[in-house]
Short mmCIF file of C-alpha atoms in Angstrom, two decimals:
data_model
loop_
_atom_site.label_atom_id
_atom_site.label_comp_id
_atom_site.label_asym_id
_atom_site.label_seq_id
_atom_site.Cartn_x
_atom_site.Cartn_y
_atom_site.Cartn_z
CA MET A 340 36.75 115.51 -146.58
CA LEU A 341 35.59 112.27 -146.59
CA SER A 342 32.49 110.87 -145.46
CA LYS A 343 32.23 108.56 -142.37
CA THR A 344 31.08 105.57 -144.62
CA VAL A 345 33.92 105.87 -147.05
CA VAL A 346 36.44 106.21 -143.99
CA GLN A 347 34.92 103.04 -142.38
CA ASP A 348 35.36 101.26 -145.78
CA ILE A 349 39.09 102.28 -145.93
CA LEU A 350 39.65 101.22 -142.50
CA ASN A 351 38.16 97.78 -142.94
CA GLU A 352 39.97 97.04 -145.95
CA ALA A 353 43.14 98.25 -144.20
CA LEU A 354 42.20 95.52 -141.47
CA SER A 355 41.26 92.80 -143.90
CA THR A 356 44.38 90.66 -143.66
CA GLY A 357 44.59 90.55 -139.86
CA GLY A 358 46.14 94.22 -138.71
CA ASP A 359 45.20 95.13 -135.29
CA PHE A 360 45.11 99.02 -135.90
CA ALA A 361 44.13 101.11 -139.06
CA GLU A 362 44.32 104.73 -139.43
CA VAL A 363 43.25 107.31 -142.09
CA PHE A 364 44.86 110.65 -142.41
CA VAL A 365 43.21 113.21 -144.72
CA GLU A 366 44.77 116.50 -145.54
CA ASP A 367 43.70 119.79 -147.47
CA ARG A 368 46.44 122.42 -147.45
CA LEU A 369 46.45 125.76 -148.87
CA THR A 370 49.85 127.78 -148.86
CA ASN A 371 50.83 131.23 -149.87
CA ASN A 372 54.49 132.37 -150.09
CA LEU A 373 55.60 135.87 -150.71
CA SER A 374 59.10 137.47 -150.74
CA LEU A 375 60.00 141.01 -151.41
CA GLN A 376 63.70 142.21 -152.05
CA GLY A 377 64.67 145.69 -152.81
CA GLY A 378 61.29 146.87 -151.93
CA LEU A 379 59.61 145.12 -154.76
CA VAL A 380 57.72 141.80 -154.70
CA GLU A 381 60.19 139.06 -155.94
CA ASN A 382 57.97 136.03 -155.81
CA SER A 383 54.16 135.35 -155.13
CA LEU A 384 53.27 131.68 -155.04
CA SER A 385 50.33 130.11 -153.87
CA GLY A 386 49.24 126.18 -154.00
CA ARG A 387 47.11 123.54 -152.78
CA ASP A 388 47.85 120.05 -151.62
CA PHE A 389 45.50 117.16 -151.23
CA GLY A 390 45.96 113.73 -150.12
CA VAL A 391 45.42 110.79 -147.87
CA GLY A 392 47.71 108.57 -145.83
CA ILE A 393 46.74 105.03 -144.64
CA ARG A 394 48.51 103.20 -141.75
CA VAL A 395 48.28 99.59 -140.08
CA PHE A 396 49.78 98.11 -137.44
CA LYS A 397 50.33 94.47 -136.17
CA GLY A 398 51.92 94.40 -132.99
CA ILE A 399 54.91 96.49 -133.17
CA GLN A 400 55.22 96.55 -137.07
CA SER A 401 53.73 99.15 -139.04
CA THR A 402 53.06 99.81 -142.68
CA TYR A 403 52.22 103.16 -144.41
CA THR A 404 51.06 104.40 -147.77
CA TYR A 405 49.38 107.30 -149.26
CA THR A 406 47.45 108.59 -152.22
CA THR A 407 46.34 111.66 -153.79
CA ASP A 408 43.46 109.60 -155.63
CA PHE A 409 40.24 110.46 -153.87
CA ALA A 410 37.80 108.29 -155.81
CA LYS A 411 36.70 105.52 -153.41
CA GLU A 412 38.06 102.74 -155.63
CA GLY A 413 41.53 104.54 -155.45
CA LEU A 414 41.52 104.79 -151.82
CA LEU A 415 40.36 101.22 -151.22
CA LYS A 416 43.28 100.32 -153.54
CA ALA A 417 45.69 102.09 -151.34
CA ALA A 418 44.08 100.46 -148.44
CA LYS A 419 44.40 96.93 -149.90
CA LYS A 420 47.97 97.61 -150.64
CA VAL A 421 48.88 98.51 -146.92
CA ALA A 422 46.80 95.53 -145.86
CA GLN A 423 48.61 93.01 -147.88
CA THR A 424 51.91 93.76 -145.79
CA VAL A 425 50.16 92.24 -142.87
CA LYS A 426 49.34 88.68 -142.23
CA GLY A 427 47.26 87.47 -139.63
CA ASP A 428 44.38 84.97 -138.63
CA ALA A 429 41.73 87.18 -137.09
CA LYS A 430 39.98 90.28 -138.58
CA LEU A 431 39.67 93.03 -136.00
CA SER A 432 36.03 94.36 -135.40
CA LEU A 433 36.07 98.07 -136.24
CA THR A 434 35.05 100.26 -133.34
CA GLU A 435 32.01 102.78 -134.14
CA LEU A 436 33.53 105.90 -135.27
CA ASP A 437 32.86 108.89 -133.00
CA TYR A 438 32.86 112.13 -135.09
CA HIS A 439 33.78 115.38 -133.36
CA LYS A 440 35.63 118.53 -134.23
CA ALA A 441 38.80 119.23 -132.16
CA LYS A 442 38.69 121.44 -129.30
CA VAL A 443 39.99 125.03 -130.45
CA LEU A 444 42.84 126.05 -128.04
CA HIS A 445 44.05 128.73 -130.56
CA PRO A 446 41.58 131.24 -131.88
CA ILE A 447 41.98 132.62 -135.35
CA GLU A 448 40.48 135.96 -136.01
CA GLN A 449 41.54 136.59 -139.60
CA MET A 450 41.83 133.72 -142.05
CA PRO A 451 44.99 134.39 -144.31
CA GLN A 452 43.05 133.12 -147.19
CA SER A 453 40.67 136.10 -146.90
CA VAL A 454 43.08 138.57 -146.88
CA ASN A 455 44.15 140.09 -150.16
CA LYS A 456 48.00 140.18 -151.13
CA ALA A 457 48.23 143.71 -151.25
CA ARG A 458 47.61 143.80 -147.63
CA LYS A 459 50.12 141.45 -146.64
CA VAL A 460 52.65 143.33 -149.04
CA ASN A 461 52.13 146.30 -147.29
CA VAL A 462 53.15 144.65 -144.07
CA MET A 463 56.39 143.55 -146.02
CA LYS A 464 57.22 146.96 -147.03
CA LYS A 465 56.91 148.45 -143.71
CA VAL A 466 59.58 145.98 -142.24
CA HIS A 467 61.72 146.60 -145.12
CA GLU A 468 61.65 150.38 -144.95
CA ALA A 469 62.55 150.04 -141.20
CA SER A 470 65.35 147.65 -142.14
CA LYS A 471 66.81 150.12 -144.77
CA ARG A 472 66.93 153.30 -142.96
CA TYR A 473 68.39 151.46 -139.90
CA ASN A 474 71.83 152.49 -141.27
CA GLU A 475 73.62 153.39 -144.36
CA SER A 476 75.53 150.16 -144.54
CA ILE A 477 72.67 148.15 -145.12
CA SER A 478 72.92 146.90 -148.79
CA GLN A 479 70.17 144.38 -149.15
CA VAL A 480 66.95 143.52 -147.46
CA ARG A 481 64.90 140.49 -148.08
CA ILE A 482 61.43 139.72 -146.54
CA ARG A 483 59.64 136.47 -146.71
CA LEU A 484 56.07 135.77 -145.59
CA LYS A 485 54.43 132.50 -145.63
CA ASP A 486 50.71 131.48 -144.56
CA GLU A 487 48.94 128.25 -144.69
CA GLU A 488 45.66 126.74 -143.78
CA GLN A 489 45.83 123.00 -143.11
CA ASN A 490 42.43 121.12 -142.89
CA VAL A 491 42.87 117.47 -141.53
CA LEU A 492 40.54 114.53 -140.99
CA ILE A 493 42.18 111.56 -138.48
CA ALA A 494 40.22 108.52 -138.25
CA ASN A 495 41.25 105.09 -136.73
CA SER A 496 39.90 101.74 -135.77
CA GLU A 497 39.80 102.63 -132.20
CA GLY A 498 36.85 105.06 -132.80
CA THR A 499 38.60 108.27 -133.44
CA PHE A 500 37.14 110.55 -136.20
CA VAL A 501 38.19 114.19 -135.69
CA GLU A 502 38.53 117.11 -137.88
CA ASP A 503 40.95 119.97 -137.03
CA GLN A 504 42.14 123.16 -138.86
CA ARG A 505 45.60 124.57 -138.30
CA VAL A 506 46.39 128.23 -139.50
CA ARG A 507 49.71 129.64 -139.42
CA ASN A 508 52.11 132.38 -140.48
CA ILE A 509 55.49 133.51 -140.31
CA LEU A 510 57.33 136.64 -141.14
CA VAL A 511 61.12 136.20 -141.97
CA VAL A 512 63.61 139.37 -142.10
CA GLN A 513 67.10 139.14 -143.52
CA SER A 514 69.28 142.18 -143.82
CA VAL A 515 73.00 142.24 -145.05
CA ALA A 516 75.48 144.89 -144.20
CA SER A 517 78.45 145.90 -146.06
CA ASN A 518 81.47 147.94 -145.59
CA GLY A 519 83.06 147.27 -148.96
CA SER A 520 85.29 144.49 -147.84
CA ARG A 521 83.33 142.33 -145.99
CA MET A 522 79.32 141.55 -145.65
CA GLU A 523 77.48 140.42 -142.65
CA GLU A 524 73.91 139.22 -142.38
CA GLY A 525 71.30 139.55 -139.75
CA TYR A 526 68.33 137.50 -139.53
CA ILE A 527 64.81 137.43 -137.28
CA ASN A 528 61.50 135.97 -137.55
CA SER A 529 58.18 135.73 -135.97
CA GLY A 530 55.64 132.81 -136.47
CA ALA A 531 52.47 131.97 -134.65
CA LEU A 532 49.67 129.50 -134.94
CA SER A 533 47.28 132.26 -135.76
CA GLY A 534 45.64 134.35 -138.51
CA MET A 535 46.61 137.87 -140.08
CA GLU A 536 46.19 139.35 -136.58
CA HIS A 537 49.73 138.06 -135.71
CA LEU A 538 51.24 140.27 -138.50
CA GLU A 539 49.31 143.31 -137.82
CA ASN A 540 49.93 143.21 -134.23
CA LEU A 541 53.68 142.89 -134.55
CA ASN A 542 56.09 145.70 -133.88
CA LEU A 543 57.21 146.00 -137.50
CA ASP A 544 59.79 148.57 -137.11
CA PHE A 545 61.42 146.28 -134.35
CA TYR A 546 61.68 143.47 -136.64
CA GLY A 547 63.08 145.71 -139.35
CA ASN A 548 65.48 147.28 -137.07
CA GLU A 549 66.58 144.03 -135.37
CA ALA A 550 67.77 142.45 -138.35
CA SER A 551 69.66 145.17 -139.51
CA ARG A 552 71.19 145.84 -135.91
CA ILE A 553 72.38 142.25 -136.11
CA ALA A 554 74.02 142.75 -139.43
CA VAL A 555 75.80 146.08 -138.40
CA THR A 556 76.86 144.70 -135.16
CA ASN A 557 78.51 141.89 -136.97
CA LEU A 558 80.34 144.04 -139.39
CA SER A 559 82.11 145.71 -136.62
CA ALA A 560 82.87 142.59 -134.45
CA ASP A 561 86.38 141.40 -133.57
CA PRO A 562 87.14 137.61 -134.16
CA CYS A 563 86.04 135.51 -131.28
CA PRO A 564 88.51 133.79 -128.90
CA SER A 565 88.82 130.20 -128.72
CA GLY A 566 88.81 128.19 -125.67
CA ASN A 567 86.74 126.80 -122.62
CA PHE A 568 84.51 129.42 -121.09
CA PRO A 569 81.43 130.10 -119.12
CA VAL A 570 78.56 130.88 -121.79
CA VAL A 571 75.54 132.92 -121.22
CA ILE A 572 72.91 132.20 -123.69
CA ASP A 573 70.17 134.67 -124.27
CA ASN A 574 66.29 133.75 -124.07
CA LYS A 575 64.12 132.57 -126.92
CA PHE A 576 65.86 130.86 -129.82
CA GLY A 577 68.87 130.37 -127.68
CA GLY A 578 66.94 127.12 -126.66
CA VAL A 579 67.72 125.67 -130.16
CA ILE A 580 70.75 123.79 -128.30
CA PHE A 581 68.54 122.03 -126.04
CA HIS A 582 65.87 121.31 -128.48
CA GLU A 583 68.54 119.70 -130.78
CA ALA A 584 71.00 117.93 -128.26
CA CYS A 585 68.42 117.13 -125.68
CA GLY A 586 64.79 117.27 -126.99
CA HIS A 587 65.40 115.01 -129.79
CA GLY A 588 66.87 112.49 -127.32
CA LEU A 589 63.47 112.59 -125.27
CA GLU A 590 61.45 111.57 -128.45
CA ALA A 591 60.11 107.93 -128.36
CA THR A 592 61.31 107.64 -132.03
CA SER A 593 64.81 107.25 -130.55
CA VAL A 594 64.22 106.09 -127.06
CA ALA A 595 62.20 102.94 -128.10
CA LYS A 596 65.29 101.84 -130.08
CA ASN A 597 67.63 102.46 -127.28
CA LYS A 598 69.29 105.00 -129.39
CA SER A 599 69.01 107.90 -127.03
CA ILE A 600 71.26 108.89 -124.11
CA PHE A 601 68.20 109.36 -122.12
CA SER A 602 66.92 105.62 -122.77
CA ASN A 603 65.70 103.82 -119.70
CA LYS A 604 66.55 106.64 -117.38
CA VAL A 605 63.14 107.86 -116.10
CA GLY A 606 63.54 108.79 -112.60
CA GLU A 607 67.27 109.45 -112.75
CA LYS A 608 69.15 112.82 -112.37
CA VAL A 609 70.09 113.87 -115.99
CA ALA A 610 70.33 117.67 -115.42
CA SER A 611 71.11 120.29 -113.09
CA ASP A 612 68.65 120.98 -110.10
CA LEU A 613 67.71 124.35 -111.93
CA VAL A 614 66.45 122.66 -115.31
CA THR A 615 62.81 121.75 -115.86
CA TYR A 616 62.36 121.04 -119.31
CA ILE A 617 58.78 121.16 -120.88
CA ASP A 618 57.08 120.22 -124.00
CA ASP A 619 53.77 122.12 -124.34
CA GLY A 620 51.38 122.26 -127.34
CA THR A 621 48.72 123.95 -125.64
CA LEU A 622 50.41 127.43 -125.32
CA GLN A 623 48.00 129.65 -127.01
CA ASN A 624 48.76 130.66 -130.54
CA GLU A 625 52.42 129.78 -130.40
CA TRP A 626 54.17 128.68 -133.76
CA GLY A 627 54.60 125.26 -132.26
CA SER A 628 51.14 124.46 -130.81
CA ILE A 629 48.43 122.02 -131.83
CA ASN A 630 44.80 121.45 -130.85
CA ILE A 631 45.35 117.66 -131.56
CA ASP A 632 48.47 115.73 -132.66
CA ASP A 633 48.57 113.89 -136.14
CA GLU A 634 47.12 110.82 -134.48
CA GLY A 635 43.95 112.90 -133.31
CA GLU A 636 45.25 113.07 -129.50
CA PRO A 637 44.59 116.32 -127.53
CA ALA A 638 47.46 118.63 -127.23
CA LYS A 639 49.18 118.36 -123.93
CA ARG A 640 51.77 119.77 -121.35
CA ASN A 641 54.46 117.11 -120.80
CA VAL A 642 57.07 117.70 -118.28
CA LEU A 643 60.05 115.89 -119.41
CA ILE A 644 62.74 116.82 -116.98
CA GLU A 645 61.96 118.38 -113.46
CA ASN A 646 64.44 119.97 -111.48
CA GLY A 647 67.08 117.81 -113.01
CA ILE A 648 65.10 114.49 -112.88
CA LEU A 649 63.94 112.63 -115.98
CA LYS A 650 60.24 112.25 -115.73
CA GLY A 651 59.15 110.99 -119.17
CA TYR A 652 59.28 110.98 -122.76
CA LEU A 653 57.48 112.20 -125.85
CA VAL A 654 55.27 109.18 -127.21
CA ASP A 655 53.36 108.38 -130.08
CA LYS A 656 50.88 105.39 -130.71
CA LEU A 657 53.38 103.01 -132.39
CA ASN A 658 56.32 103.56 -129.93
CA ALA A 659 53.85 103.48 -126.96
CA ARG A 660 53.14 99.68 -127.88
CA ILE A 661 56.99 99.06 -127.86
CA MET A 662 57.57 101.07 -124.60
CA GLU A 663 54.35 99.85 -122.92
CA GLN A 664 53.76 103.61 -122.24
CA ASP A 665 50.74 105.91 -122.63
CA VAL A 666 50.66 108.41 -125.75
CA THR A 667 51.44 112.20 -124.92
CA GLY A 668 49.66 113.99 -127.75
CA SER A 669 53.01 114.32 -129.35
CA SER A 670 52.73 112.51 -132.75
CA ARG A 671 53.28 114.91 -135.70
CA ARG A 672 53.98 114.76 -139.60
CA GLU A 673 54.93 117.39 -142.15
CA SER A 674 52.11 116.09 -144.32
CA TYR A 675 50.09 113.06 -145.81
CA ARG A 676 53.28 112.02 -147.41
CA PHE A 677 54.87 110.93 -143.98
CA ALA A 678 53.73 108.53 -141.25
CA PRO A 679 53.74 110.28 -137.78
CA THR A 680 55.85 109.89 -134.83
CA SER A 681 56.87 111.38 -131.77
CA ARG A 682 57.89 114.96 -132.23
CA MET A 683 58.20 118.36 -130.32
CA THR A 684 55.67 121.16 -130.07
CA ASN A 685 57.04 124.07 -128.09
CA THR A 686 59.91 122.76 -126.17
CA PHE A 687 61.54 124.91 -123.42
CA ILE A 688 63.45 125.22 -120.18
CA ALA A 689 61.22 126.84 -117.57
CA PRO A 690 62.20 130.35 -115.82
CA GLY A 691 64.15 130.37 -112.86
CA GLU A 692 64.66 133.15 -110.27
CA PHE A 693 67.75 135.21 -111.60
CA ASN A 694 67.45 138.67 -113.21
CA PRO A 695 69.28 138.41 -116.70
CA ASP A 696 71.51 141.40 -115.88
CA ASP A 697 72.61 139.38 -112.61
CA ILE A 698 73.69 136.62 -114.72
CA ILE A 699 76.24 138.83 -116.70
CA SER A 700 77.29 140.68 -113.63
CA ASN A 701 78.07 137.22 -111.99
CA THR A 702 80.21 136.11 -114.95
CA GLU A 703 83.90 137.53 -114.59
CA TYR A 704 84.99 136.37 -118.01
CA GLY A 705 82.92 134.47 -120.92
CA ILE A 706 80.73 134.49 -123.90
CA PHE A 707 77.13 136.13 -124.29
CA ALA A 708 75.39 134.33 -127.03
CA LYS A 709 72.41 136.79 -127.92
CA TYR A 710 71.20 135.02 -131.04
CA MET A 711 71.89 131.57 -131.91
CA GLY A 712 72.14 130.31 -135.68
CA GLY A 713 72.38 126.76 -137.27
CA GLY A 714 74.25 123.85 -136.04
CA GLN A 715 74.69 120.04 -135.99
CA VAL A 716 74.04 117.30 -133.50
CA ASN A 717 74.57 113.62 -133.44
CA PRO A 718 71.48 112.36 -131.94
CA ALA A 719 72.97 109.14 -130.57
CA THR A 720 75.62 110.87 -128.47
CA GLY A 721 74.36 114.52 -127.84
CA ASP A 722 77.52 115.97 -129.28
CA TYR A 723 76.75 119.16 -130.98
CA ASN A 724 78.36 122.46 -132.31
CA PHE A 725 76.05 125.53 -132.97
CA ALA A 726 76.97 128.75 -134.48
CA ALA A 727 76.17 132.18 -132.55
CA GLU A 728 74.47 134.60 -135.10
CA GLU A 729 75.27 137.39 -132.73
CA ALA A 730 77.86 137.31 -129.69
CA TYR A 731 79.85 139.18 -127.33
CA LEU A 732 82.58 139.09 -124.77
CA ILE A 733 82.02 139.49 -121.26
CA LYS A 734 84.62 141.04 -119.01
CA ASN A 735 84.42 141.78 -115.39
CA GLY A 736 80.76 141.16 -115.41
CA LYS A 737 80.00 143.57 -118.29
CA ILE A 738 79.10 143.05 -121.96
CA ASP A 739 82.41 144.23 -123.50
CA ARG A 740 82.33 144.11 -127.39
CA PRO A 741 80.88 141.98 -129.94
CA VAL A 742 82.64 139.03 -131.51
CA ARG A 743 82.03 137.10 -134.78
CA GLY A 744 82.68 133.52 -135.71
CA ALA A 745 81.81 131.77 -132.22
CA THR A 746 80.78 128.35 -132.21
CA LEU A 747 79.50 126.56 -129.09
CA ILE A 748 80.84 123.09 -128.97
CA GLY A 749 79.43 120.64 -126.16
CA ASN A 750 77.49 117.39 -125.40
CA GLY A 751 73.62 117.98 -124.71
CA ALA A 752 73.73 115.64 -121.53
CA ASP A 753 76.80 117.22 -120.29
CA THR A 754 75.48 121.05 -120.87
CA LEU A 755 72.13 120.22 -118.89
CA LYS A 756 74.42 119.28 -115.91
CA LYS A 757 76.48 122.57 -116.18
CA VAL A 758 73.62 124.95 -116.18
CA ASP A 759 74.29 127.18 -113.13
CA MET A 760 72.04 130.24 -113.44
CA VAL A 761 68.59 130.34 -114.97
CA GLY A 762 66.95 133.72 -115.74
CA ASN A 763 63.50 134.70 -115.03
CA ASN A 764 62.71 135.97 -118.64
CA LEU A 765 61.24 133.06 -120.51
CA GLY A 766 60.78 133.54 -124.28
CA HIS A 767 60.10 131.56 -127.38
CA GLY A 768 61.57 131.49 -130.84
CA ALA A 769 59.98 130.09 -134.12
CA GLY A 770 61.83 127.37 -136.05
CA MET A 771 61.49 124.50 -138.38
CA CYS A 772 62.45 121.09 -137.25
CA GLY A 773 63.46 118.16 -139.86
CA ALA A 774 63.39 114.25 -138.78
CA SER A 775 61.73 111.01 -140.21
CA SER A 776 58.07 112.46 -140.10
CA GLY A 777 59.33 115.44 -142.27
CA LEU A 778 59.65 119.33 -141.51
CA ILE A 779 57.34 120.63 -138.95
CA PRO A 780 57.01 123.97 -137.12
CA VAL A 781 58.43 123.97 -133.57
CA ASN A 782 59.08 126.57 -130.90
CA VAL A 783 62.34 126.44 -128.95
CA GLY A 784 62.61 128.55 -125.87
CA GLN A 785 64.10 129.19 -122.72
CA PRO A 786 65.14 132.03 -120.16
CA THR A 787 68.52 133.77 -120.31
CA LEU A 788 70.70 131.08 -118.70
CA ARG A 789 74.58 130.16 -117.90
CA VAL A 790 76.45 127.23 -118.76
CA SER A 791 79.41 127.04 -116.31
CA GLU A 792 81.86 125.99 -119.17
CA LEU A 793 81.56 125.22 -122.85
CA THR A 794 84.16 124.88 -125.69
CA VAL A 795 84.16 127.90 -127.92
CA GLY A 796 85.53 127.57 -131.19
CA GLY A 797 86.56 130.89 -132.72
CA THR A 798 90.00 132.62 -133.41
CA LYS A 799 92.87 131.38 -131.49
CA GLY A 800 93.97 133.80 -128.81
CA GLU A 801 91.98 136.68 -127.42
CA ALA A 802 90.30 139.05 -129.51
#
């Protein structure tokens, strides 16, 4: 990392033409990627990325640049480059830098870099064996494992000078089932802001079996009917709908530009009374968790919607100026190549009072989406469509039979208002979220819940 003296010189250079805020982000990232197919190691790649990002504000204008040149001359050249975009009369006095390490909210027991690849491959092989033996129709299994160690230094002209270490790993299992005429895939993952202990504490048979079970289930599934139905969405990754269709609309990145359906609505009712929507980067060792955000602010628990009432937004430093609000510890970026902005961490609907079985039994006819897949959303309107990776018909208050090809179509704001039952089984699912500041790890979560009516795209007529 860089010394305090060098960082001070960079900040002074960045402020030399009249900027009123400057920031330095230093990153050293170590990454390992392993993939296993057919029980054999397919790829084994390791890498290291090192770079520095420099940002300067003048009012609500921001300029950002980055460099991989760690020589002092190169860093000062980059700072001068970003400073030249700012024109001002007075030079800001730099606040004394206060060095500290970020408070560790998420303890790490075994650093991935200290664990040999043979031990990691052994974990993957156990998952592969469980997947293959689940059913004779399983024709292919692919396992991926990624771990990384990201060390950062964040300093700014307000006096921040903090170091942080982020250690993450994720296991991804993909199984393919075939009956000779059709192939179906099952997918499941588990990620954490944690060391090797996360992988070695997993129930590996469950993850292997579950990916294959989804594939085999879909192989025998009937075509999904289309129409407007009540939809029960299972917990954990089911929360991806609300992440995409609602969560992004609560980020200051869109709110400050009045490009969100939630702009200027704090204090208004925007959801069902049963919906409390939270973003919490402090959840211990969760995939989307952080010690500090990428502007050096401590992680926080932010209640965005409470009992249907909009309480606030996720706010970064630049948009805090535009909106005249406080920051919320929500500024994130993929790497030094990106300027940070407001992003989610672990975003979820809080648990309610219903037993999940009671939600099913109170649904006469509808769709049960057990696992959600990918989808698309229009961030300006909140309109979305998402595929269900595994879905079932509900008839007479019971799970009837599996259906394939189910697509849930709706509007985020409208869907929030139609949530009429919320379960007590909150769970979180790991994912990657792409936006203007790059691809970042996030958790999406919810209990099992019911939306009173959604448009379901499938096959015309009843299956």
